[in-house]
Structure formats: structure tokens, C-alpha cells
Amino acid sequence: MGTRDDSDEAYVVGLCERILGESALAQHRFDWLLGDPGANGRRARPRRRHPDRRHRALKIAGSSGVPGPLLRSTLPTVPSIYRGPADRRRVRDWCLQRLGSWDVPHRRSEIRTEAGVTSVLLVGAEPVASSSTVVLVPGTNTNGAVCRHLTGALAARWPTVVLDVPGQPGLSADVRPRRGRSAWYGRWLTEALEQAVPGPALLVGHSLGGAVVLASDSPRIAGRLLLSSAGLVRLRVPMGVVAATVPWLARPTLPRSARLLRRMTAFDERVPDELTEWMTLVARSCRSSLAPPPLPPELLARRRSVPCVVATGRHDVFLPPQRLGSAAQRHLGARLHVLDDSGHLLLDESPDEVVALVARALASAYGDGA
């Protein structure tokens, strides 16, 4: 179970506060809901008696289906991204069906990590230890099944692996810790790379994926490409995006998903139907998943030892060039590349430009990007 601060209720209330410019009266106590005054003059909330106190415990079943020990309900520290088991199945079925319709050669496998099962999508040629592998780490609310156009373009030139991030909707484990997520994601990626690629890798991280890529210190990382990356600076959330997000969360529909997605594009353009369908499913089936805070400056300073290319869309509503550029230079010593015709959804808006940036990053890291 997640904390109240992590709930969809708290997220929507926070968005409404920003739109209205007023503070909500959260967790307010209504006197008329309390009991009559006692001998000491104080009112007590009526208590509901439970004849069986075993309701306080949860029976946890392992992956084998064998029941585990009884645990207090306050102990779980990894709330699921999904609202329930049926939602998890719906998301998984959607992703598998989407992958089944791809015309790009691919192979999916699963590996086990500290963070649980991780989906590994291999697109194109088989990676070998003697040459570079491009590893894509998607961002918030995305996964390999949603990245068909970009992965196909990458696989035409290099062996490409896509890792579904645990704790995000997709085909990897659905759990995530309440605290210390950056370090947890870093350990996950380091472990996943050891199993998923046989040699050095260029990591491509978008949005949340960029923060995950920065959090890992795996020796297999020969270079990083950060696309509209979290982890360097806090994301900016303009009122137009907030106004589109509230109805999308409150009552998800295809038109509302399309409206929100258009807010993230460069010119408020029409977005692909499959992306609109996906985001509608996410809002109906998943809990809120917010962007991570900036990583510690001392950690970012250590990442200077590996070549890094940083880029964002000129019209990115969350990480505009003027916001991300100074942070990239300050923390990583990297010059920001700006994609003129892109917003935050640059994986879908400008796949050819992203491929060119991958070639640039490979040339910087290995000298074999051409």
C-alpha cells in the first residue's frame, strides 16, 4: 500500500490547488462526525469493532504461488503502479498484443533483478561483446511496446535493447519503493545491463529514463544520451498541462488523453492513435507516477567520467532549453542540443534526429558511430 501523499487523491488535489490558486482543506475533521462528548468533555471518533483481528495481516504469495508468512500491513514498502490485478493484466495484454503486431524483427525475454522481473526487448541484430549496443530506457508511463518507431530506426543501424523500467506500466515488475528510488533504479539498471548486454553499451534515457541512466554507475556504460532528461533539474509544469491533466486523471477518455498529449508536443499537433489509446489505458489502470527530484550534485559530478550528450525539444513544456541547458553544463559539462521541431515527446516527434544524436554519442564514446 502506498502512503496518502503518494495517492491519486493527493495528486489530483495538488493539481486543483495550482489551478485555483488556493489551498485545499485536506484531512479536515468535521465535529458533527465525532461522537458525543464524554465525561472529560472530549469527543471520540466511534470505533468499529472487528471480531477477527487477523484483518491487520496480509498473506503474501510468492511467484511460485506458495503462500508466504503473515506480515503486518504497515510493512510493505513497494506499492504497485497498478490499481489492481485486473489492471495489471489489461496493461500486460495491451503491450503483448502491440508487440505482436510489430513488423520490426524483435525478441522479448525476461531477466530477474533486485527490482523483480525485467522485460528485455531485443530489436534487430544480436548484440556482441566486440561492438556497441544501444540500450533504450523509456520514461514515465512508457515502455518498449510504445517505442516502435524509434526502436525500428535504431535497430536498422545498431543492435538495440529496450528495458521496461520496473514500477512503470509495461512488462516489468510493477513495484517501486516509496523512498530512495533513484539509488534503487541505479542498482536495477546496473544489474540489468550485466544480464542483457554482452559488452559496452550506449544508454539512451528519456525523461524518467534519463534519471535512471544517470543513477547507474555500471562499468558497461561507455556513453550516455539524455533526452529531455529528469534528474538534472526539477521539471516545470505549466498551467496548461495541469488543466489537461486533471480531467484526464478524473475521467480518462480518448479525447482527454489526446488533449494532454498535444500539450506535450511542439505545435499542439495530432498524436498517434496508439499513443492516445495507451495513455487512456494508463489513466484507467495505473496510479500516479511523478517525476523524480534532481540527483545529488556529487553523484552527477562523478558522471563526467563517461561521455554524455544531452538534448531536449525547443518546445518541451517540462524541460525547455533555457531550464535544462544550464543544468547540463553545470553538472555534466555537456552542451545542450536543441531539437527545433520537438516538444517533450521527441521520441515520437523526431525519431530521425534522435538517431543522429545516437550516432554522435557513439562517435564520442567509441569512435564507431558513423
PDB file of N, CA, C and O in Angstrom, residues 182-243:
ATOM      1  N   SER A 182      15.884   6.710  -6.588  1.00  0.00           N
ATOM      2  CA  SER A 182      16.983   6.941  -7.526  1.00  0.00           C
ATOM      3  C   SER A 182      18.076   5.899  -7.349  1.00  0.00           C
ATOM      4  O   SER A 182      18.558   5.301  -8.328  1.00  0.00           O
ATOM      5  N   ALA A 183      18.485   5.653  -6.107  1.00  0.00           N
ATOM      6  CA  ALA A 183      19.513   4.641  -5.859  1.00  0.00           C
ATOM      7  C   ALA A 183      19.007   3.257  -6.236  1.00  0.00           C
ATOM      8  O   ALA A 183      19.760   2.429  -6.775  1.00  0.00           O
ATOM      9  N   TRP A 184      17.742   2.995  -5.957  1.00  0.00           N
ATOM     10  CA  TRP A 184      17.137   1.701  -6.294  1.00  0.00           C
ATOM     11  C   TRP A 184      17.138   1.480  -7.796  1.00  0.00           C
ATOM     12  O   TRP A 184      17.508   0.409  -8.276  1.00  0.00           O
ATOM     13  N   TYR A 185      16.754   2.505  -8.561  1.00  0.00           N
ATOM     14  CA  TYR A 185      16.770   2.402 -10.014  1.00  0.00           C
ATOM     15  C   TYR A 185      18.198   2.236 -10.542  1.00  0.00           C
ATOM     16  O   TYR A 185      18.437   1.512 -11.514  1.00  0.00           O
ATOM     17  N   GLY A 186      19.147   2.920  -9.912  1.00  0.00           N
ATOM     18  CA  GLY A 186      20.527   2.782 -10.346  1.00  0.00           C
ATOM     19  C   GLY A 186      21.037   1.362 -10.178  1.00  0.00           C
ATOM     20  O   GLY A 186      21.693   0.809 -11.073  1.00  0.00           O
ATOM     21  N   ARG A 187      20.738   0.752  -9.041  1.00  0.00           N
ATOM     22  CA  ARG A 187      21.163  -0.638  -8.813  1.00  0.00           C
ATOM     23  C   ARG A 187      20.470  -1.578  -9.794  1.00  0.00           C
ATOM     24  O   ARG A 187      21.076  -2.535 -10.294  1.00  0.00           O
ATOM     25  N   TRP A 188      19.170  -1.296 -10.048  1.00  0.00           N
ATOM     26  CA  TRP A 188      18.448  -2.139 -11.005  1.00  0.00           C
ATOM     27  C   TRP A 188      19.103  -2.100 -12.384  1.00  0.00           C
ATOM     28  O   TRP A 188      19.337  -3.141 -13.005  1.00  0.00           O
ATOM     29  N   LEU A 189      19.406  -0.915 -12.876  1.00  0.00           N
ATOM     30  CA  LEU A 189      19.959  -0.800 -14.221  1.00  0.00           C
ATOM     31  C   LEU A 189      21.340  -1.443 -14.305  1.00  0.00           C
ATOM     32  O   LEU A 189      21.664  -2.114 -15.292  1.00  0.00           O
ATOM     33  N   THR A 190      22.155  -1.271 -13.281  1.00  0.00           N
ATOM     34  CA  THR A 190      23.472  -1.901 -13.265  1.00  0.00           C
ATOM     35  C   THR A 190      23.342  -3.418 -13.361  1.00  0.00           C
ATOM     36  O   THR A 190      24.059  -4.075 -14.134  1.00  0.00           O
ATOM     37  N   GLU A 191      22.413  -3.977 -12.596  1.00  0.00           N
ATOM     38  CA  GLU A 191      22.200  -5.421 -12.616  1.00  0.00           C
ATOM     39  C   GLU A 191      21.617  -5.873 -13.950  1.00  0.00           C
ATOM     40  O   GLU A 191      22.012  -6.919 -14.496  1.00  0.00           O
ATOM     41  N   ALA A 192      20.685  -5.100 -14.503  1.00  0.00           N
ATOM     42  CA  ALA A 192      20.061  -5.478 -15.771  1.00  0.00           C
ATOM     43  C   ALA A 192      21.073  -5.477 -16.912  1.00  0.00           C
ATOM     44  O   ALA A 192      21.044  -6.355 -17.787  1.00  0.00           O
ATOM     45  N   LEU A 193      21.955  -4.494 -16.929  1.00  0.00           N
ATOM     46  CA  LEU A 193      22.954  -4.426 -18.005  1.00  0.00           C
ATOM     47  C   LEU A 193      23.882  -5.639 -17.988  1.00  0.00           C
ATOM     48  O   LEU A 193      24.305  -6.121 -19.049  1.00  0.00           O
ATOM     49  N   GLU A 194      24.201  -6.127 -16.804  1.00  0.00           N
ATOM     50  CA  GLU A 194      25.082  -7.293 -16.705  1.00  0.00           C
ATOM     51  C   GLU A 194      24.470  -8.505 -17.400  1.00  0.00           C
ATOM     52  O   GLU A 194      25.183  -9.340 -17.953  1.00  0.00           O
ATOM     53  N   GLN A 195      23.148  -8.587 -17.367  1.00  0.00           N
ATOM     54  CA  GLN A 195      22.481  -9.754 -17.950  1.00  0.00           C
ATOM     55  C   GLN A 195      21.987  -9.528 -19.377  1.00  0.00           C
ATOM     56  O   GLN A 195      21.854 -10.486 -20.139  1.00  0.00           O
ATOM     57  N   ALA A 196      21.725  -8.283 -19.738  1.00  0.00           N
ATOM     58  CA  ALA A 196      21.046  -8.017 -21.008  1.00  0.00           C
ATOM     59  C   ALA A 196      22.002  -7.764 -22.165  1.00  0.00           C
ATOM     60  O   ALA A 196      21.629  -7.977 -23.325  1.00  0.00           O
ATOM     61  N   VAL A 197      23.192  -7.248 -21.899  1.00  0.00           N
ATOM     62  CA  VAL A 197      24.133  -6.942 -22.976  1.00  0.00           C
ATOM     63  C   VAL A 197      25.475  -7.606 -22.681  1.00  0.00           C
ATOM     64  O   VAL A 197      25.900  -7.679 -21.532  1.00  0.00           O
ATOM     65  N   PRO A 198      26.154  -8.098 -23.731  1.00  0.00           N
ATOM     66  CA  PRO A 198      27.409  -8.836 -23.509  1.00  0.00           C
ATOM     67  C   PRO A 198      28.637  -7.947 -23.398  1.00  0.00           C
ATOM     68  O   PRO A 198      29.718  -8.435 -23.029  1.00  0.00           O
ATOM     69  N   GLY A 199      28.516  -6.666 -23.742  1.00  0.00           N
ATOM     70  CA  GLY A 199      29.679  -5.787 -23.734  1.00  0.00           C
ATOM     71  C   GLY A 199      29.288  -4.361 -23.422  1.00  0.00           C
ATOM     72  O   GLY A 199      28.270  -4.103 -22.775  1.00  0.00           O
ATOM     73  N   PRO A 200      30.078  -3.395 -23.904  1.00  0.00           N
ATOM     74  CA  PRO A 200      29.788  -1.987 -23.611  1.00  0.00           C
ATOM     75  C   PRO A 200      28.494  -1.530 -24.262  1.00  0.00           C
ATOM     76  O   PRO A 200      28.042  -2.080 -25.265  1.00  0.00           O
ATOM     77  N   ALA A 201      27.896  -0.507 -23.666  1.00  0.00           N
ATOM     78  CA  ALA A 201      26.583  -0.045 -24.137  1.00  0.00           C
ATOM     79  C   ALA A 201      26.517   1.464 -24.119  1.00  0.00           C
ATOM     80  O   ALA A 201      27.104   2.123 -23.255  1.00  0.00           O
ATOM     81  N   LEU A 202      25.798   1.995 -25.098  1.00  0.00           N
ATOM     82  CA  LEU A 202      25.403   3.401 -25.068  1.00  0.00           C
ATOM     83  C   LEU A 202      23.983   3.442 -24.523  1.00  0.00           C
ATOM     84  O   LEU A 202      23.070   2.861 -25.112  1.00  0.00           O
ATOM     85  N   LEU A 203      23.799   4.129 -23.415  1.00  0.00           N
ATOM     86  CA  LEU A 203      22.481   4.214 -22.801  1.00  0.00           C
ATOM     87  C   LEU A 203      21.753   5.446 -23.294  1.00  0.00           C
ATOM     88  O   LEU A 203      22.298   6.552 -23.284  1.00  0.00           O
ATOM     89  N   VAL A 204      20.507   5.247 -23.719  1.00  0.00           N
ATOM     90  CA  VAL A 204      19.645   6.341 -24.172  1.00  0.00           C
ATOM     91  C   VAL A 204      18.477   6.420 -23.194  1.00  0.00           C
ATOM     92  O   VAL A 204      17.663   5.499 -23.118  1.00  0.00           O
ATOM     93  N   GLY A 205      18.391   7.507 -22.436  1.00  0.00           N
ATOM     94  CA  GLY A 205      17.338   7.660 -21.448  1.00  0.00           C
ATOM     95  C   GLY A 205      16.453   8.850 -21.752  1.00  0.00           C
ATOM     96  O   GLY A 205      16.951   9.944 -22.004  1.00  0.00           O
ATOM     97  N   HIS A 206      15.147   8.621 -21.739  1.00  0.00           N
ATOM     98  CA  HIS A 206      14.196   9.701 -21.993  1.00  0.00           C
ATOM     99  C   HIS A 206      13.418  10.005 -20.727  1.00  0.00           C
ATOM    100  O   HIS A 206      12.887   9.094 -20.078  1.00  0.00           O
ATOM    101  N   SER A 207      13.342  11.275 -20.343  1.00  0.00           N
ATOM    102  CA  SER A 207      12.552  11.728 -19.196  1.00  0.00           C
ATOM    103  C   SER A 207      12.994  10.978 -17.937  1.00  0.00           C
ATOM    104  O   SER A 207      14.150  11.051 -17.536  1.00  0.00           O
ATOM    105  N   LEU A 208      12.086  10.219 -17.295  1.00  0.00           N
ATOM    106  CA  LEU A 208      12.468   9.423 -16.135  1.00  0.00           C
ATOM    107  C   LEU A 208      13.630   8.501 -16.470  1.00  0.00           C
ATOM    108  O   LEU A 208      14.537   8.290 -15.650  1.00  0.00           O
ATOM    109  N   GLY A 209      13.628   7.939 -17.675  1.00  0.00           N
ATOM    110  CA  GLY A 209      14.710   7.054 -18.081  1.00  0.00           C
ATOM    111  C   GLY A 209      16.064   7.723 -18.042  1.00  0.00           C
ATOM    112  O   GLY A 209      17.081   7.074 -17.772  1.00  0.00           O
ATOM    113  N   GLY A 210      16.108   9.041 -18.295  1.00  0.00           N
ATOM    114  CA  GLY A 210      17.370   9.758 -18.209  1.00  0.00           C
ATOM    115  C   GLY A 210      17.904   9.787 -16.791  1.00  0.00           C
ATOM    116  O   GLY A 210      19.109   9.628 -16.555  1.00  0.00           O
ATOM    117  N   ALA A 211      17.017  10.001 -15.826  1.00  0.00           N
ATOM    118  CA  ALA A 211      17.434   9.990 -14.422  1.00  0.00           C
ATOM    119  C   ALA A 211      17.928   8.604 -14.016  1.00  0.00           C
ATOM    120  O   ALA A 211      18.900   8.476 -13.253  1.00  0.00           O
ATOM    121  N   VAL A 212      17.264   7.563 -14.517  1.00  0.00           N
ATOM    122  CA  VAL A 212      17.691   6.197 -14.219  1.00  0.00           C
ATOM    123  C   VAL A 212      19.076   5.944 -14.805  1.00  0.00           C
ATOM    124  O   VAL A 212      19.950   5.352 -14.153  1.00  0.00           O
ATOM    125  N   VAL A 213      19.291   6.387 -16.035  1.00  0.00           N
ATOM    126  CA  VAL A 213      20.589   6.215 -16.690  1.00  0.00           C
ATOM    127  C   VAL A 213      21.687   6.940 -15.904  1.00  0.00           C
ATOM    128  O   VAL A 213      22.806   6.429 -15.754  1.00  0.00           O
ATOM    129  N   LEU A 214      21.386   8.106 -15.381  1.00  0.00           N
ATOM    130  CA  LEU A 214      22.373   8.845 -14.587  1.00  0.00           C
ATOM    131  C   LEU A 214      22.624   8.181 -13.237  1.00  0.00           C
ATOM    132  O   LEU A 214      23.720   8.303 -12.675  1.00  0.00           O
ATOM    133  N   ALA A 215      21.630   7.507 -12.702  1.00  0.00           N
ATOM    134  CA  ALA A 215      21.773   6.911 -11.372  1.00  0.00           C
ATOM    135  C   ALA A 215      22.675   5.689 -11.371  1.00  0.00           C
ATOM    136  O   ALA A 215      23.220   5.320 -10.326  1.00  0.00           O
ATOM    137  N   SER A 216      22.867   5.051 -12.523  1.00  0.00           N
ATOM    138  CA  SER A 216      23.674   3.833 -12.594  1.00  0.00           C
ATOM    139  C   SER A 216      25.143   4.162 -12.857  1.00  0.00           C
ATOM    140  O   SER A 216      25.470   5.028 -13.679  1.00  0.00           O
ATOM    141  N   ASP A 217      26.022   3.426 -12.182  1.00  0.00           N
ATOM    142  CA  ASP A 217      27.469   3.580 -12.411  1.00  0.00           C
ATOM    143  C   ASP A 217      28.062   2.303 -12.993  1.00  0.00           C
ATOM    144  O   ASP A 217      29.229   1.982 -12.756  1.00  0.00           O
ATOM    145  N   SER A 218      27.258   1.566 -13.746  1.00  0.00           N
ATOM    146  CA  SER A 218      27.714   0.305 -14.323  1.00  0.00           C
ATOM    147  C   SER A 218      28.981   0.494 -15.158  1.00  0.00           C
ATOM    148  O   SER A 218      29.072   1.433 -15.955  1.00  0.00           O
ATOM    149  N   PRO A 219      29.957  -0.397 -15.010  1.00  0.00           N
ATOM    150  CA  PRO A 219      31.162  -0.307 -15.843  1.00  0.00           C
ATOM    151  C   PRO A 219      30.899  -0.596 -17.318  1.00  0.00           C
ATOM    152  O   PRO A 219      31.758  -0.323 -18.169  1.00  0.00           O
ATOM    153  N   ARG A 220      29.725  -1.123 -17.645  1.00  0.00           N
ATOM    154  CA  ARG A 220      29.389  -1.382 -19.047  1.00  0.00           C
ATOM    155  C   ARG A 220      28.989  -0.102 -19.790  1.00  0.00           C
ATOM    156  O   ARG A 220      28.931  -0.102 -21.019  1.00  0.00           O
ATOM    157  N   ILE A 221      28.715   0.957 -19.061  1.00  0.00           N
ATOM    158  CA  ILE A 221      28.259   2.191 -19.697  1.00  0.00           C
ATOM    159  C   ILE A 221      29.454   2.895 -20.334  1.00  0.00           C
ATOM    160  O   ILE A 221      30.357   3.370 -19.652  1.00  0.00           O
ATOM    161  N   ALA A 222      29.442   2.968 -21.660  1.00  0.00           N
ATOM    162  CA  ALA A 222      30.513   3.658 -22.382  1.00  0.00           C
ATOM    163  C   ALA A 222      30.089   5.064 -22.788  1.00  0.00           C
ATOM    164  O   ALA A 222      30.923   5.887 -23.176  1.00  0.00           O
ATOM    165  N   GLY A 223      28.810   5.367 -22.721  1.00  0.00           N
ATOM    166  CA  GLY A 223      28.318   6.690 -23.082  1.00  0.00           C
ATOM    167  C   GLY A 223      26.856   6.813 -22.723  1.00  0.00           C
ATOM    168  O   GLY A 223      26.153   5.806 -22.556  1.00  0.00           O
ATOM    169  N   ARG A 224      26.407   8.057 -22.594  1.00  0.00           N
ATOM    170  CA  ARG A 224      25.003   8.331 -22.265  1.00  0.00           C
ATOM    171  C   ARG A 224      24.440   9.362 -23.227  1.00  0.00           C
ATOM    172  O   ARG A 224      25.123  10.334 -23.558  1.00  0.00           O
ATOM    173  N   LEU A 225      23.184   9.146 -23.630  1.00  0.00           N
ATOM    174  CA  LEU A 225      22.416  10.139 -24.375  1.00  0.00           C
ATOM    175  C   LEU A 225      21.162  10.422 -23.559  1.00  0.00           C
ATOM    176  O   LEU A 225      20.326   9.537 -23.359  1.00  0.00           O
ATOM    177  N   LEU A 226      21.044  11.647 -23.069  1.00  0.00           N
ATOM    178  CA  LEU A 226      19.927  12.042 -22.212  1.00  0.00           C
ATOM    179  C   LEU A 226      18.970  12.904 -23.023  1.00  0.00           C
ATOM    180  O   LEU A 226      19.345  13.964 -23.522  1.00  0.00           O
ATOM    181  N   LEU A 227      17.726  12.445 -23.147  1.00  0.00           N
ATOM    182  CA  LEU A 227      16.715  13.128 -23.954  1.00  0.00           C
ATOM    183  C   LEU A 227      15.620  13.675 -23.048  1.00  0.00           C
ATOM    184  O   LEU A 227      14.924  12.899 -22.382  1.00  0.00           O
ATOM    185  N   SER A 228      15.491  15.009 -22.999  1.00  0.00           N
ATOM    186  CA  SER A 228      14.515  15.634 -22.097  1.00  0.00           C
ATOM    187  C   SER A 228      14.569  14.956 -20.741  1.00  0.00           C
ATOM    188  O   SER A 228      13.571  14.476 -20.211  1.00  0.00           O
ATOM    189  N   SER A 229      15.750  14.931 -20.179  1.00  0.00           N
ATOM    190  CA  SER A 229      16.037  14.075 -19.039  1.00  0.00           C
ATOM    191  C   SER A 229      15.671  14.695 -17.701  1.00  0.00           C
ATOM    192  O   SER A 229      15.993  15.851 -17.414  1.00  0.00           O
ATOM    193  N   ALA A 230      15.022  13.889 -16.866  1.00  0.00           N
ATOM    194  CA  ALA A 230      14.876  14.227 -15.457  1.00  0.00           C
ATOM    195  C   ALA A 230      16.209  13.961 -14.767  1.00  0.00           C
ATOM    196  O   ALA A 230      17.139  13.417 -15.359  1.00  0.00           O
ATOM    197  N   GLY A 231      16.292  14.343 -13.507  1.00  0.00           N
ATOM    198  CA  GLY A 231      17.495  14.079 -12.729  1.00  0.00           C
ATOM    199  C   GLY A 231      18.485  15.215 -12.666  1.00  0.00           C
ATOM    200  O   GLY A 231      19.339  15.244 -11.783  1.00  0.00           O
ATOM    201  N   LEU A 232      18.389  16.172 -13.601  1.00  0.00           N
ATOM    202  CA  LEU A 232      19.305  17.314 -13.612  1.00  0.00           C
ATOM    203  C   LEU A 232      18.696  18.540 -12.961  1.00  0.00           C
ATOM    204  O   LEU A 232      19.393  19.339 -12.320  1.00  0.00           O
ATOM    205  N   VAL A 233      17.394  18.718 -13.136  1.00  0.00           N
ATOM    206  CA  VAL A 233      16.687  19.882 -12.617  1.00  0.00           C
ATOM    207  C   VAL A 233      15.223  19.495 -12.451  1.00  0.00           C
ATOM    208  O   VAL A 233      14.752  18.557 -13.108  1.00  0.00           O
ATOM    209  N   ARG A 234      14.517  20.181 -11.577  1.00  0.00           N
ATOM    210  CA  ARG A 234      13.099  19.878 -11.399  1.00  0.00           C
ATOM    211  C   ARG A 234      12.317  20.241 -12.657  1.00  0.00           C
ATOM    212  O   ARG A 234      12.598  21.244 -13.303  1.00  0.00           O
ATOM    213  N   LEU A 235      11.334  19.412 -12.965  1.00  0.00           N
ATOM    214  CA  LEU A 235      10.516  19.676 -14.139  1.00  0.00           C
ATOM    215  C   LEU A 235       9.584  20.861 -13.887  1.00  0.00           C
ATOM    216  O   LEU A 235       9.080  21.038 -12.779  1.00  0.00           O
ATOM    217  N   ARG A 236       9.372  21.637 -14.914  1.00  0.00           N
ATOM    218  CA  ARG A 236       8.408  22.730 -14.865  1.00  0.00           C
ATOM    219  C   ARG A 236       7.061  22.197 -15.343  1.00  0.00           C
ATOM    220  O   ARG A 236       6.981  21.493 -16.345  1.00  0.00           O
ATOM    221  N   VAL A 237       5.991  22.530 -14.621  1.00  0.00           N
ATOM    222  CA  VAL A 237       4.656  22.057 -15.005  1.00  0.00           C
ATOM    223  C   VAL A 237       3.775  23.273 -15.248  1.00  0.00           C
ATOM    224  O   VAL A 237       3.244  23.863 -14.314  1.00  0.00           O
ATOM    225  N   PRO A 238       3.597  23.685 -16.512  1.00  0.00           N
ATOM    226  CA  PRO A 238       2.774  24.867 -16.804  1.00  0.00           C
ATOM    227  C   PRO A 238       1.291  24.603 -16.561  1.00  0.00           C
ATOM    228  O   PRO A 238       0.832  23.458 -16.548  1.00  0.00           O
ATOM    229  N   MET A 239       0.559  25.675 -16.377  1.00  0.00           N
ATOM    230  CA  MET A 239      -0.852  25.574 -16.052  1.00  0.00           C
ATOM    231  C   MET A 239      -1.660  24.873 -17.146  1.00  0.00           C
ATOM    232  O   MET A 239      -2.638  24.183 -16.867  1.00  0.00           O
ATOM    233  N   GLY A 240      -1.254  25.035 -18.416  1.00  0.00           N
ATOM    234  CA  GLY A 240      -1.975  24.374 -19.495  1.00  0.00           C
ATOM    235  C   GLY A 240      -1.907  22.859 -19.370  1.00  0.00           C
ATOM    236  O   GLY A 240      -2.899  22.160 -19.649  1.00  0.00           O
ATOM    237  N   VAL A 241      -0.768  22.346 -18.946  1.00  0.00           N
ATOM    238  CA  VAL A 241      -0.632  20.903 -18.758  1.00  0.00           C
ATOM    239  C   VAL A 241      -1.424  20.455 -17.544  1.00  0.00           C
ATOM    240  O   VAL A 241      -2.080  19.406 -17.560  1.00  0.00           O
ATOM    241  N   VAL A 242      -1.387  21.244 -16.478  1.00  0.00           N
ATOM    242  CA  VAL A 242      -2.160  20.909 -15.283  1.00  0.00           C
ATOM    243  C   VAL A 242      -3.651  20.847 -15.613  1.00  0.00           C
ATOM    244  O   VAL A 242      -4.359  19.920 -15.209  1.00  0.00           O
ATOM    245  N   ALA A 243      -4.133  21.842 -16.354  1.00  0.00           N
ATOM    246  CA  ALA A 243      -5.557  21.892 -16.704  1.00  0.00           C
ATOM    247  C   ALA A 243      -5.967  20.703 -17.565  1.00  0.00           C
ATOM    248  O   ALA A 243      -7.116  20.251 -17.513  1.00  0.00           O
TER     249      ALA A 243
END
